[in-house]
Backbone as JSON, one array per atom type, in Angstrom:
{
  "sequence": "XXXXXXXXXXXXXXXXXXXXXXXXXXXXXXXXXXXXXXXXXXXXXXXXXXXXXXXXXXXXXXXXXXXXXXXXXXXXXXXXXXXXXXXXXXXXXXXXXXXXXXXXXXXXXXXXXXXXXXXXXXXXXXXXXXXXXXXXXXXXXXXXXXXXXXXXXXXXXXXXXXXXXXXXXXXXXXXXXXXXXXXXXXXXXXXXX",
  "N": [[-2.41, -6.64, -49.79], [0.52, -6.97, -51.9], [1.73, -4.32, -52.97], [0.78, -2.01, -51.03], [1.67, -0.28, -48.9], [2.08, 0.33, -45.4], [2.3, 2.83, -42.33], [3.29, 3.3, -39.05], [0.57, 5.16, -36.62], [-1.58, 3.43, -37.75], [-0.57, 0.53, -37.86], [-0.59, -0.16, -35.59], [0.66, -1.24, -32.46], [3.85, 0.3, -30.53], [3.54, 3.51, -30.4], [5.21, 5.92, -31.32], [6.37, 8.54, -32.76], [9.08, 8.79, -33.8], [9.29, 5.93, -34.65], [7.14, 5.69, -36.36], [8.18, 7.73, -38.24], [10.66, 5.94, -39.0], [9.38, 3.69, -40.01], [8.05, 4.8, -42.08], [10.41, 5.55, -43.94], [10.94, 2.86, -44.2], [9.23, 1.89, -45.44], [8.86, 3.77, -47.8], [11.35, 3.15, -48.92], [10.98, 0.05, -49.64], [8.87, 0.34, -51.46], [10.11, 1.18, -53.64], [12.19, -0.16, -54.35], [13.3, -3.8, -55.52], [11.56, -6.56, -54.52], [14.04, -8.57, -53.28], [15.67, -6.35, -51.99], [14.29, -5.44, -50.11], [13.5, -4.28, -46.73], [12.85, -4.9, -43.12], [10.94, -3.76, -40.88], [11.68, -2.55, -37.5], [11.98, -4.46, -34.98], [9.84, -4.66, -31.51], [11.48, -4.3, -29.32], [13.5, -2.9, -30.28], [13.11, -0.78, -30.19], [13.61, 2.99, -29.3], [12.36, 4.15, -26.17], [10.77, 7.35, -25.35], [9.67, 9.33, -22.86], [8.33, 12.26, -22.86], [8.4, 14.26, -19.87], [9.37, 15.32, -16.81], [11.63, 15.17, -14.52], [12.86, 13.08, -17.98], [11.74, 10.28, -19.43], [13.62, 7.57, -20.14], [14.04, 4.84, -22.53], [15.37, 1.26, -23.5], [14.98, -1.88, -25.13], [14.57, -5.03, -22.84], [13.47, -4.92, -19.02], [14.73, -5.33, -16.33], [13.4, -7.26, -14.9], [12.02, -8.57, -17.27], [13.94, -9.43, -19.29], [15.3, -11.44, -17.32], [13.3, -13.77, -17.36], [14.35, -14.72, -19.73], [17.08, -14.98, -19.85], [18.87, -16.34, -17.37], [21.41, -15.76, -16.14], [21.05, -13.05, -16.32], [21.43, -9.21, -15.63], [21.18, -6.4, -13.4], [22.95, -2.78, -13.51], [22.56, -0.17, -11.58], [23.07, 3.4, -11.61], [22.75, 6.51, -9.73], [21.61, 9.58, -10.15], [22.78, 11.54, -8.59], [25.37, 10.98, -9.04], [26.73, 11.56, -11.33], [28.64, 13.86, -12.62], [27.94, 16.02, -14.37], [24.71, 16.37, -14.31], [25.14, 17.39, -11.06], [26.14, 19.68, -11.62], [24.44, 20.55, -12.74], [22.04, 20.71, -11.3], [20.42, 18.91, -11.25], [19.65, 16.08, -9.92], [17.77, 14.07, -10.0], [16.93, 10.75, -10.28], [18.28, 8.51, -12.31], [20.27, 5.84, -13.95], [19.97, 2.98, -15.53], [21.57, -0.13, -16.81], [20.69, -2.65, -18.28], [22.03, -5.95, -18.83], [24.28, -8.87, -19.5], [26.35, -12.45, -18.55], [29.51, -12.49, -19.3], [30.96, -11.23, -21.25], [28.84, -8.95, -20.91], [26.94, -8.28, -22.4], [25.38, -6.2, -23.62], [21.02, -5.52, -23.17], [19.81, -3.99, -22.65], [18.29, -0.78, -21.42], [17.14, 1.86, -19.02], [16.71, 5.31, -18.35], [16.31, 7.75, -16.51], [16.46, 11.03, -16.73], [16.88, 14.52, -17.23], [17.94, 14.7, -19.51], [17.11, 12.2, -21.01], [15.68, 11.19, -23.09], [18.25, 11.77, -25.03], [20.35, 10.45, -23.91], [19.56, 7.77, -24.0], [19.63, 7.13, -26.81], [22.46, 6.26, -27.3], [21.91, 3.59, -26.31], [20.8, 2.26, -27.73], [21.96, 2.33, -29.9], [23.97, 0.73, -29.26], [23.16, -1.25, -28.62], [22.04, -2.18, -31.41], [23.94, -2.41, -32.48], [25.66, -4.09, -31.46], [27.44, -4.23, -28.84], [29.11, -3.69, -26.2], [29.06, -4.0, -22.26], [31.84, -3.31, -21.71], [33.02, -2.06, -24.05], [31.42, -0.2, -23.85], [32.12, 1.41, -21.46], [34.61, 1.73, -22.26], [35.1, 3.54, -24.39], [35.89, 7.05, -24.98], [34.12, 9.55, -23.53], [32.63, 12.77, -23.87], [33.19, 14.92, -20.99], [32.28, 17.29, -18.42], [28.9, 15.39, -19.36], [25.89, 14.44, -19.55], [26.22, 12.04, -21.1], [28.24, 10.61, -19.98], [27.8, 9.46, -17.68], [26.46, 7.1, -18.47], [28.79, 5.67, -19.32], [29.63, 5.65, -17.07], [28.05, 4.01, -15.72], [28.52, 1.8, -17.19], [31.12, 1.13, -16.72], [31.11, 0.93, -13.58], [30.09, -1.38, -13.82], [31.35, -3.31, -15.52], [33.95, -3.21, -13.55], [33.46, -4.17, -11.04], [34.11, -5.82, -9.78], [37.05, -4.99, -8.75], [36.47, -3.85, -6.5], [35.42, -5.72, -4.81], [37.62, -7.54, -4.75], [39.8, -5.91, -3.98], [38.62, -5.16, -1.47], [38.46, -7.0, 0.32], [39.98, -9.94, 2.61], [42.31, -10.82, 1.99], [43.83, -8.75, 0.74], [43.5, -7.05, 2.43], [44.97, -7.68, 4.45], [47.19, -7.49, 3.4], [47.44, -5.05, 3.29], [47.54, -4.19, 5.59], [49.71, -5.29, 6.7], [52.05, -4.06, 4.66], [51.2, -1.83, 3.86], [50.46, -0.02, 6.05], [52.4, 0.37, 7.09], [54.23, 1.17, 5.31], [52.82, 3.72, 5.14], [52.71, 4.94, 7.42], [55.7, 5.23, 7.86], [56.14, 6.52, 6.06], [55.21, 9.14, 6.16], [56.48, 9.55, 8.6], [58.96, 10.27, 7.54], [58.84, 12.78, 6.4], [58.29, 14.4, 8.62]],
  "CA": [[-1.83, -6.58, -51.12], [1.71, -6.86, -52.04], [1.82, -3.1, -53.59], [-0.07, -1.69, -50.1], [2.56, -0.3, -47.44], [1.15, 1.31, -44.12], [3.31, 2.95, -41.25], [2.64, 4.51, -38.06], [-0.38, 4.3, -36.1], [-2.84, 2.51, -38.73], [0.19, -0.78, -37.42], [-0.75, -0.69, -34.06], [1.77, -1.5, -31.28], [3.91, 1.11, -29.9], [2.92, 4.27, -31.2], [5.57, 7.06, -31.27], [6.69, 9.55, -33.83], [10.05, 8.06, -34.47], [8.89, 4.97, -35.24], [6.05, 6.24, -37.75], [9.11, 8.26, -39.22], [11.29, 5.23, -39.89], [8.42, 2.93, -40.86], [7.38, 5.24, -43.33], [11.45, 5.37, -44.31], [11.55, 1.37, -44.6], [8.04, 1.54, -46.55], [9.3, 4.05, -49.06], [12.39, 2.06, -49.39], [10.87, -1.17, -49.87], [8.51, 0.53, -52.53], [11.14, 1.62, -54.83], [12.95, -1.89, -54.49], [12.71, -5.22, -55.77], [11.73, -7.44, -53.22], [15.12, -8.82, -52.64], [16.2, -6.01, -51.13], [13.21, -5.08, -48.89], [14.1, -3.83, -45.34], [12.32, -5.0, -42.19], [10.57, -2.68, -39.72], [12.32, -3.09, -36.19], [11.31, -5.37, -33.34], [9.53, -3.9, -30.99], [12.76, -4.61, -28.5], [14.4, -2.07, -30.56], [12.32, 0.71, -30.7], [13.52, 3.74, -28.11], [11.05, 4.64, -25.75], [10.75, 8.37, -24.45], [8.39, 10.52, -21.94], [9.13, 13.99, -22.58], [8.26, 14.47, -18.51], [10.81, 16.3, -15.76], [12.49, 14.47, -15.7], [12.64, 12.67, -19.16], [12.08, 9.18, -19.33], [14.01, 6.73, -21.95], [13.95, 2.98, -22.43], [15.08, 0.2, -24.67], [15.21, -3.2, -24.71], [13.75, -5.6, -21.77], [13.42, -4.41, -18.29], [15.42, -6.56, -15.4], [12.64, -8.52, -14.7], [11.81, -9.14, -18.57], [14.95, -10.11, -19.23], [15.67, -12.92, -16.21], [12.53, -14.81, -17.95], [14.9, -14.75, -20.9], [18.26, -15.36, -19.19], [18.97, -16.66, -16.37], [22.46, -14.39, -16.01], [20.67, -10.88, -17.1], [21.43, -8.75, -14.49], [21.32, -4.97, -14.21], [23.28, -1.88, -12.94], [21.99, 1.6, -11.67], [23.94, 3.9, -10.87], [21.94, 7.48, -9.18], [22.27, 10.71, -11.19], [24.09, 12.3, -8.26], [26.91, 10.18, -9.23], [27.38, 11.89, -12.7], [28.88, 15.26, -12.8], [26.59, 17.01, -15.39], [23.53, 16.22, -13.18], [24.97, 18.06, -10.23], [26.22, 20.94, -12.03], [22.65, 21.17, -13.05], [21.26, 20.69, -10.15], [18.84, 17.61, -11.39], [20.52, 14.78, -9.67], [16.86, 13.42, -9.51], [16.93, 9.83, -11.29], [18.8, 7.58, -12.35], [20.33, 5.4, -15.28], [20.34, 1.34, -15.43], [22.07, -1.01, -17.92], [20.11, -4.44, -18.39], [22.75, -7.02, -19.33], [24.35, -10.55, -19.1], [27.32, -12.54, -19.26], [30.97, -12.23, -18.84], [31.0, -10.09, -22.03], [28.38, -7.93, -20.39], [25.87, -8.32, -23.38], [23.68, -4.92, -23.33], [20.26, -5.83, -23.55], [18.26, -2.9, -22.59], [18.18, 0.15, -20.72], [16.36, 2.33, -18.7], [16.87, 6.64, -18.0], [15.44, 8.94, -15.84], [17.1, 12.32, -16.55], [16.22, 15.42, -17.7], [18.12, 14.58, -21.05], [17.45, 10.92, -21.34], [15.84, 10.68, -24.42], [19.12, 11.72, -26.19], [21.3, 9.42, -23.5], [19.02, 6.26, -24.17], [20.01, 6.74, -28.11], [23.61, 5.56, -27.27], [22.14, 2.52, -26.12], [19.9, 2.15, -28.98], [23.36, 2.28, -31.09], [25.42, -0.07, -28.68], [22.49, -2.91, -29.19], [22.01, -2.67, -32.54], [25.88, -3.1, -33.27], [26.08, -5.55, -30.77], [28.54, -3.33, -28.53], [29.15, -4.88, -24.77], [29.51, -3.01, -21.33], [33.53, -2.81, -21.96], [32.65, -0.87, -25.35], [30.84, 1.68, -23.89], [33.19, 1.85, -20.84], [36.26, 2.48, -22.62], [35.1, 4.94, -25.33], [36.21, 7.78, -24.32], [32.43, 10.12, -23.36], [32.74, 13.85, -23.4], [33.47, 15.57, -19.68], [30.92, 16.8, -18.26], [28.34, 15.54, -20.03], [25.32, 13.32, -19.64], [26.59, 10.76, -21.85], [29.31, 10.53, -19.24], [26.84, 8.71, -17.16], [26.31, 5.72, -19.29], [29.93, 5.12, -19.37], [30.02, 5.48, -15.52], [27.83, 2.61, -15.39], [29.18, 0.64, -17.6], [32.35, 0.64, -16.06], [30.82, 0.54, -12.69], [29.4, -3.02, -13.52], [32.53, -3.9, -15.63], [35.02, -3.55, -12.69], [33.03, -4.11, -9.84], [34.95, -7.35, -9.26], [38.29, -4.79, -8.33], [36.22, -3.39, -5.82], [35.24, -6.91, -4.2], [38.66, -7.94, -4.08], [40.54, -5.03, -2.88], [37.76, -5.05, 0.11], [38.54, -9.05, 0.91], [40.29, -10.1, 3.53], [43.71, -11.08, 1.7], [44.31, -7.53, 0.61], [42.96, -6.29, 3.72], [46.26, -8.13, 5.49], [48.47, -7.01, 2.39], [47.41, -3.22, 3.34], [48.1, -3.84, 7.38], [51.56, -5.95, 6.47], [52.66, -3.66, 3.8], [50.54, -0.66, 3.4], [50.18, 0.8, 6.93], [54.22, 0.57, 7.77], [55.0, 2.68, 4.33], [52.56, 4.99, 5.32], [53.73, 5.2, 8.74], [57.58, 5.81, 7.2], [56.86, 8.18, 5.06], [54.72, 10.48, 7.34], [57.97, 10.13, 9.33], [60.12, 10.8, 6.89], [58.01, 14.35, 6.12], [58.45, 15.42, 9.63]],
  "C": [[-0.36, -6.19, -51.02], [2.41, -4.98, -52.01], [1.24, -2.31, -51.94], [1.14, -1.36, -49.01], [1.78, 0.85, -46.75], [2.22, 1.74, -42.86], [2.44, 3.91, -39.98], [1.47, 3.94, -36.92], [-1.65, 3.52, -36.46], [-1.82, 0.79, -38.11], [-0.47, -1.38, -36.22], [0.45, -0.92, -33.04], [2.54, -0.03, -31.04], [3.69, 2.36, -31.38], [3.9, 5.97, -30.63], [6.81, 7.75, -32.87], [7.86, 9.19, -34.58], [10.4, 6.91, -35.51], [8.27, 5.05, -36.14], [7.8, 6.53, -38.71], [10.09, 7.35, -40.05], [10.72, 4.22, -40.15], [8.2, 3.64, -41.88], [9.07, 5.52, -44.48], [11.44, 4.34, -45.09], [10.36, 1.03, -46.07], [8.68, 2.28, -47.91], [10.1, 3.1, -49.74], [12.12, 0.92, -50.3], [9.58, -0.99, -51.23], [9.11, 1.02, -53.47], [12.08, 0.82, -55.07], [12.71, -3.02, -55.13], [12.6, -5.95, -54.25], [12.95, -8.16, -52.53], [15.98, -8.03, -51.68], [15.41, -4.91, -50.1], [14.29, -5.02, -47.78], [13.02, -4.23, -44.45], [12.21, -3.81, -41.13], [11.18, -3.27, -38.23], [11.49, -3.53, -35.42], [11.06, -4.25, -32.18], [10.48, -3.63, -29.53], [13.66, -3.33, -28.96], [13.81, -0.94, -30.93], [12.76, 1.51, -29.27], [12.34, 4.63, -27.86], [11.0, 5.98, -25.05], [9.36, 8.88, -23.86], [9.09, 11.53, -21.99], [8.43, 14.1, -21.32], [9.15, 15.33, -17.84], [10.18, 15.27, -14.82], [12.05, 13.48, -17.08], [12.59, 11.39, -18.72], [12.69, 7.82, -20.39], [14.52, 5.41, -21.23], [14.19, 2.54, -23.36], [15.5, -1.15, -24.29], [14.06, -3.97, -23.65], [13.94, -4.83, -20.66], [14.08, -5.94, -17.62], [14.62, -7.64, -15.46], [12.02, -9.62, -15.9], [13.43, -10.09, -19.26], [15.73, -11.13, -18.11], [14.52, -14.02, -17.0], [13.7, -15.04, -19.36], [16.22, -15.15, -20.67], [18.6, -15.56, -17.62], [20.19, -15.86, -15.48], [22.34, -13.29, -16.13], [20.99, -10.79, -15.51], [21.29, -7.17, -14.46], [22.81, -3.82, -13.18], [22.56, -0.57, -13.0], [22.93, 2.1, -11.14], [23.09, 5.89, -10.25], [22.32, 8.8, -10.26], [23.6, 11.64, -10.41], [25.47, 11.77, -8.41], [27.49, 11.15, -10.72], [27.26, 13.46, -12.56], [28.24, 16.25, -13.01], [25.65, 17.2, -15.02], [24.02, 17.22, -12.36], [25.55, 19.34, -10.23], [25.12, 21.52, -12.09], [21.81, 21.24, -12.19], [20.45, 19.56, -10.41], [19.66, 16.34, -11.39], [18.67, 13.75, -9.7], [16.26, 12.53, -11.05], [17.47, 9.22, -11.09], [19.36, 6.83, -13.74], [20.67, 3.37, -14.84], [20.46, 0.51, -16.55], [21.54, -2.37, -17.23], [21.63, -5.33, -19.12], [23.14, -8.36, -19.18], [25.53, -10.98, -19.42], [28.49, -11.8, -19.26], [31.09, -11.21, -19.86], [30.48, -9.25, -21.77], [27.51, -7.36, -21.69], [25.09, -7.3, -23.32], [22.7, -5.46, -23.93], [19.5, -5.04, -23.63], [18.94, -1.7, -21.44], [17.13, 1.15, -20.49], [16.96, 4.01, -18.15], [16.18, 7.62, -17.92], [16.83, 9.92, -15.87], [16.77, 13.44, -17.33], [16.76, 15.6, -19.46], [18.16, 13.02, -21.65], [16.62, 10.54, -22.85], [17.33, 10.8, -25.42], [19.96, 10.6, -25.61], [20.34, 8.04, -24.24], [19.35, 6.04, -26.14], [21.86, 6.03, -28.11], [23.42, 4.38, -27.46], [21.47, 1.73, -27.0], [20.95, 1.67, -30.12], [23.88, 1.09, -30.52], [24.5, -1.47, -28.87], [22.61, -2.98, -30.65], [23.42, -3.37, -33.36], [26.38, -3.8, -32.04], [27.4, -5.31, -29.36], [28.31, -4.19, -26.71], [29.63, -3.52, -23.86], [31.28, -2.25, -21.82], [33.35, -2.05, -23.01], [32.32, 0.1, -24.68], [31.9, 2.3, -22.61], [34.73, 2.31, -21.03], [36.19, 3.5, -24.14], [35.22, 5.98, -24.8], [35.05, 9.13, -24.97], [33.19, 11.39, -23.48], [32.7, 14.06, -21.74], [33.49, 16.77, -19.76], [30.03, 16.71, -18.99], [27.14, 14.46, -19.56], [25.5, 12.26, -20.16], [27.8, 10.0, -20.87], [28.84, 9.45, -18.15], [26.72, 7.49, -17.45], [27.63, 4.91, -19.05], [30.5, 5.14, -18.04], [29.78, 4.08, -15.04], [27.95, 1.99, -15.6], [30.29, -0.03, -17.01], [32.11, 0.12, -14.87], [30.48, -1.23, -12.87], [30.62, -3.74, -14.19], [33.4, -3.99, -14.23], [34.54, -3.22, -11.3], [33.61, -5.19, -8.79], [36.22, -6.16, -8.39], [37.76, -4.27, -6.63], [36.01, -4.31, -4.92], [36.39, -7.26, -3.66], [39.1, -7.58, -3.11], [39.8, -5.1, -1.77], [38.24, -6.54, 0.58], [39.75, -8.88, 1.77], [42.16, -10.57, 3.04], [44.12, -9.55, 1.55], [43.99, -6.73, 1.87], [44.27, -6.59, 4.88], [47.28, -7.83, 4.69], [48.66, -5.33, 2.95], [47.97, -3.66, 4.88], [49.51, -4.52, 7.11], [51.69, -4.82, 5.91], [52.27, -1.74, 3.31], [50.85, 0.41, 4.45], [51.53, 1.22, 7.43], [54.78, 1.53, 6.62], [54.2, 3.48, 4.56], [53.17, 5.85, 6.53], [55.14, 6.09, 8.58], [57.02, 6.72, 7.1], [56.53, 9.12, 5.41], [56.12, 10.2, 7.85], [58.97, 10.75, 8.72], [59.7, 12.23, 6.57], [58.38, 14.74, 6.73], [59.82, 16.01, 9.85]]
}
Protein backbone atom coordinates (compact mmCIF):
# COMPACT_ATOMS: atom_id res chain seq x y z
CA UNK A 1 0.00 0.00 0.00
CA UNK A 2 0.90 3.38 -1.10
CA UNK A 3 0.35 4.96 2.61
CA UNK A 4 2.66 1.82 4.21
CA UNK A 5 6.47 2.88 4.71
CA UNK A 6 8.91 0.28 6.39
CA UNK A 7 12.72 0.88 7.24
CA UNK A 8 15.40 -1.06 8.69
CA UNK A 9 15.55 -4.64 9.12
CA UNK A 10 11.76 -5.64 8.19
CA UNK A 11 13.75 -4.39 4.16
CA UNK A 12 16.17 -6.91 4.25
CA UNK A 13 19.61 -6.40 2.65
CA UNK A 14 22.32 -4.86 4.54
CA UNK A 15 21.33 -4.43 7.93
CA UNK A 16 23.09 -1.68 9.96
CA UNK A 17 21.93 1.04 12.25
CA UNK A 18 22.75 3.91 10.01
CA UNK A 19 20.95 2.77 7.37
CA UNK A 20 17.65 1.94 9.49
CA UNK A 21 18.28 5.63 10.76
CA UNK A 22 18.21 7.24 7.33
CA UNK A 23 15.55 4.94 5.90
CA UNK A 24 13.37 5.77 8.56
CA UNK A 25 14.55 9.70 7.72
CA UNK A 26 13.61 9.21 3.86
CA UNK A 27 10.26 7.33 5.04
CA UNK A 28 9.21 10.14 7.32
CA UNK A 29 10.06 12.53 4.64
CA UNK A 30 8.30 10.92 1.94
CA UNK A 31 5.21 10.65 4.36
CA UNK A 32 4.74 14.24 4.90
CA UNK A 33 5.26 14.94 1.03
CA UNK A 34 3.42 14.79 -2.04
CA UNK A 35 4.70 12.25 -4.10
CA UNK A 36 6.59 14.53 -6.33
CA UNK A 37 8.94 15.16 -3.99
CA UNK A 38 9.56 11.66 -2.49
CA UNK A 39 13.25 10.79 -1.75
CA UNK A 40 14.84 7.45 -2.65
CA UNK A 41 16.52 5.12 -0.13
CA UNK A 42 20.30 4.67 -1.21
CA UNK A 43 21.81 1.93 -3.36
CA UNK A 44 23.22 -0.51 -1.64
CA UNK A 45 26.78 0.76 -3.31
CA UNK A 46 26.30 3.66 -1.14
CA UNK A 47 25.69 2.50 2.09
CA UNK A 48 29.05 2.71 4.53
CA UNK A 49 30.02 -0.42 5.86
CA UNK A 50 31.68 -0.67 9.45
CA UNK A 51 33.07 -3.55 11.95
CA UNK A 52 33.54 -1.97 15.15
CA UNK A 53 36.67 -4.74 15.55
CA UNK A 54 40.60 -3.70 16.50
CA UNK A 55 41.13 -2.66 14.30
CA UNK A 56 37.92 -1.06 12.75
CA UNK A 57 36.85 -2.08 9.55
CA UNK A 58 35.10 0.45 6.87
CA UNK A 59 33.96 -0.03 3.30
CA UNK A 60 32.08 1.58 0.49
CA UNK A 61 31.47 1.09 -2.83
CA UNK A 62 32.81 -2.09 -4.98
CA UNK A 63 35.84 -3.96 -3.99
CA UNK A 64 38.87 -4.19 -6.77
CA UNK A 65 37.73 -7.23 -8.00
CA UNK A 66 33.91 -6.02 -8.13
CA UNK A 67 34.71 -3.23 -9.80
CA UNK A 68 37.10 -4.71 -12.91
CA UNK A 69 33.73 -6.77 -13.82
CA UNK A 70 32.39 -3.24 -14.16
CA UNK A 71 35.38 -1.44 -15.71
CA UNK A 72 37.88 -2.55 -17.34
CA UNK A 73 40.32 0.59 -16.06
CA UNK A 74 39.18 0.29 -12.14
CA UNK A 75 42.17 -0.04 -10.45
CA UNK A 76 43.07 0.41 -6.79
CA UNK A 77 45.69 1.94 -4.39
CA UNK A 78 46.80 0.83 -0.79
CA UNK A 79 48.87 2.46 0.88
CA UNK A 80 50.00 0.56 4.72
CA UNK A 81 49.06 2.47 7.90
CA UNK A 82 52.74 2.75 8.78
CA UNK A 83 52.90 5.23 6.08
CA UNK A 84 50.49 7.74 7.85
CA UNK A 85 51.78 9.65 10.73
CA UNK A 86 48.78 9.40 13.17
CA UNK A 87 49.01 5.56 13.04
CA UNK A 88 52.58 5.56 14.25
CA UNK A 89 52.20 8.06 16.83
CA UNK A 90 49.62 5.65 18.02
CA UNK A 91 51.32 2.89 17.71
CA UNK A 92 48.50 0.96 15.43
CA UNK A 93 50.25 0.96 12.16
CA UNK A 94 48.34 -2.43 11.76
CA UNK A 95 46.19 -2.09 8.40
CA UNK A 96 45.77 -0.39 5.83
CA UNK A 97 43.63 2.02 3.54
CA UNK A 98 42.74 1.37 -0.37
CA UNK A 99 41.02 3.68 -2.91
CA UNK A 100 39.01 1.67 -5.69
CA UNK A 101 39.02 3.89 -8.78
CA UNK A 102 39.34 4.46 -12.61
CA UNK A 103 40.28 6.67 -15.27
CA UNK A 104 42.49 9.55 -15.92
CA UNK A 105 40.19 11.62 -13.64
CA UNK A 106 40.71 8.97 -11.01
CA UNK A 107 36.86 8.37 -10.55
CA UNK A 108 36.48 7.13 -6.72
CA UNK A 109 34.44 4.23 -6.73
CA UNK A 110 34.82 2.59 -3.45
CA UNK A 111 36.96 2.10 -0.62
CA UNK A 112 38.19 -0.08 1.81
CA UNK A 113 39.85 0.77 5.79
CA UNK A 114 41.42 -1.13 8.22
CA UNK A 115 42.26 1.23 11.12
CA UNK A 116 41.43 1.66 14.41
CA UNK A 117 39.35 4.84 13.35
CA UNK A 118 38.09 3.77 10.00
CA UNK A 119 34.64 3.99 10.39
CA UNK A 120 34.93 7.82 10.68
CA UNK A 121 37.86 7.83 7.74
CA UNK A 122 35.58 5.70 5.31
CA UNK A 123 32.79 8.67 5.79
CA UNK A 124 35.06 11.02 3.68
CA UNK A 125 34.74 8.65 1.04
CA UNK A 126 31.14 8.20 1.44
CA UNK A 127 31.07 12.21 0.84
CA UNK A 128 33.68 12.24 -2.11
CA UNK A 129 31.27 9.55 -4.08
CA UNK A 130 28.24 10.94 -3.50
CA UNK A 131 29.43 14.47 -4.84
CA UNK A 132 31.20 12.89 -7.43
CA UNK A 133 34.72 14.18 -6.05
CA UNK A 134 37.93 12.45 -7.96
CA UNK A 135 41.39 11.30 -6.48
CA UNK A 136 42.86 15.02 -7.27
CA UNK A 137 39.91 16.40 -4.93
CA UNK A 138 40.74 14.59 -2.12
CA UNK A 139 44.52 15.00 -2.75
CA UNK A 140 44.63 18.60 -2.80
CA UNK A 141 42.22 19.48 0.05
CA UNK A 142 44.15 20.40 2.44
CA UNK A 143 43.56 17.18 5.59
CA UNK A 144 44.38 18.12 9.12
CA UNK A 145 48.23 17.11 10.34
CA UNK A 146 48.42 14.47 12.07
CA UNK A 147 45.41 13.01 11.63
CA UNK A 148 43.85 9.88 10.22
CA UNK A 149 42.11 11.63 7.58
CA UNK A 150 45.62 12.50 6.49
CA UNK A 151 45.84 9.03 5.22
CA UNK A 152 43.20 9.15 2.62
CA UNK A 153 44.79 12.11 1.13
CA UNK A 154 48.18 10.24 1.19
CA UNK A 155 46.68 7.82 -1.04
CA UNK A 156 45.09 9.75 -3.13
CA UNK A 157 47.95 11.59 -4.03
CA UNK A 158 50.05 8.54 -3.97
CA UNK A 159 47.98 7.14 -7.00
CA UNK A 160 47.55 10.69 -8.49
CA UNK A 161 51.34 11.31 -8.99
CA UNK A 162 52.68 8.06 -9.22
CA UNK A 163 53.52 8.77 -12.86
CA UNK A 164 56.42 11.54 -11.30
CA UNK A 165 57.81 8.76 -9.60
CA UNK A 166 58.05 6.46 -12.86
CA UNK A 167 59.63 9.07 -14.73
CA UNK A 168 62.12 10.54 -12.47
CA UNK A 169 63.30 6.66 -11.99
CA UNK A 170 63.61 6.16 -16.11
CA UNK A 171 66.50 6.08 -17.74
CA UNK A 172 66.43 9.70 -19.42
CA UNK A 173 66.46 11.41 -16.07
CA UNK A 174 68.68 8.89 -14.74
CA UNK A 175 71.46 10.40 -17.48
CA UNK A 176 70.12 14.06 -16.74
CA UNK A 177 71.11 13.36 -12.88
CA UNK A 178 74.78 11.72 -13.93
CA UNK A 179 75.30 14.71 -16.78
CA UNK A 180 74.00 17.42 -14.66
CA UNK A 181 73.19 16.41 -11.20
CA UNK A 182 76.29 14.54 -9.94
CA UNK A 183 78.94 17.43 -11.24
CA UNK A 184 76.79 20.26 -9.17
CA UNK A 185 76.87 18.11 -6.39
CA UNK A 186 80.40 17.36 -6.71
CA UNK A 187 81.09 21.48 -7.00
CA UNK A 188 79.35 22.43 -4.38
CA UNK A 189 80.68 19.86 -1.78
CA UNK A 190 83.90 21.47 -3.07
CA UNK A 191 83.00 24.67 -2.79
CA UNK A 192 81.98 23.95 1.21
CA UNK A 193 85.39 22.68 1.90
Amino acid sequence: APHVFGVGDMLGGAQFTHLAVHQGAVAGWNAAMPKLLWQTAPRDADVPRCTFTTPEIGSIGPSLAEARLLFSDATATTIELSAVDRAVADDATNGFITLVHRGKKGTILGATVVAHAAGEMISEIAVARKVKLTLKDIATVMHPYPSMSFGIQVAAGRSLYSWVETVTRGPLFGCLRFLFGGRKLRGAANKQQ
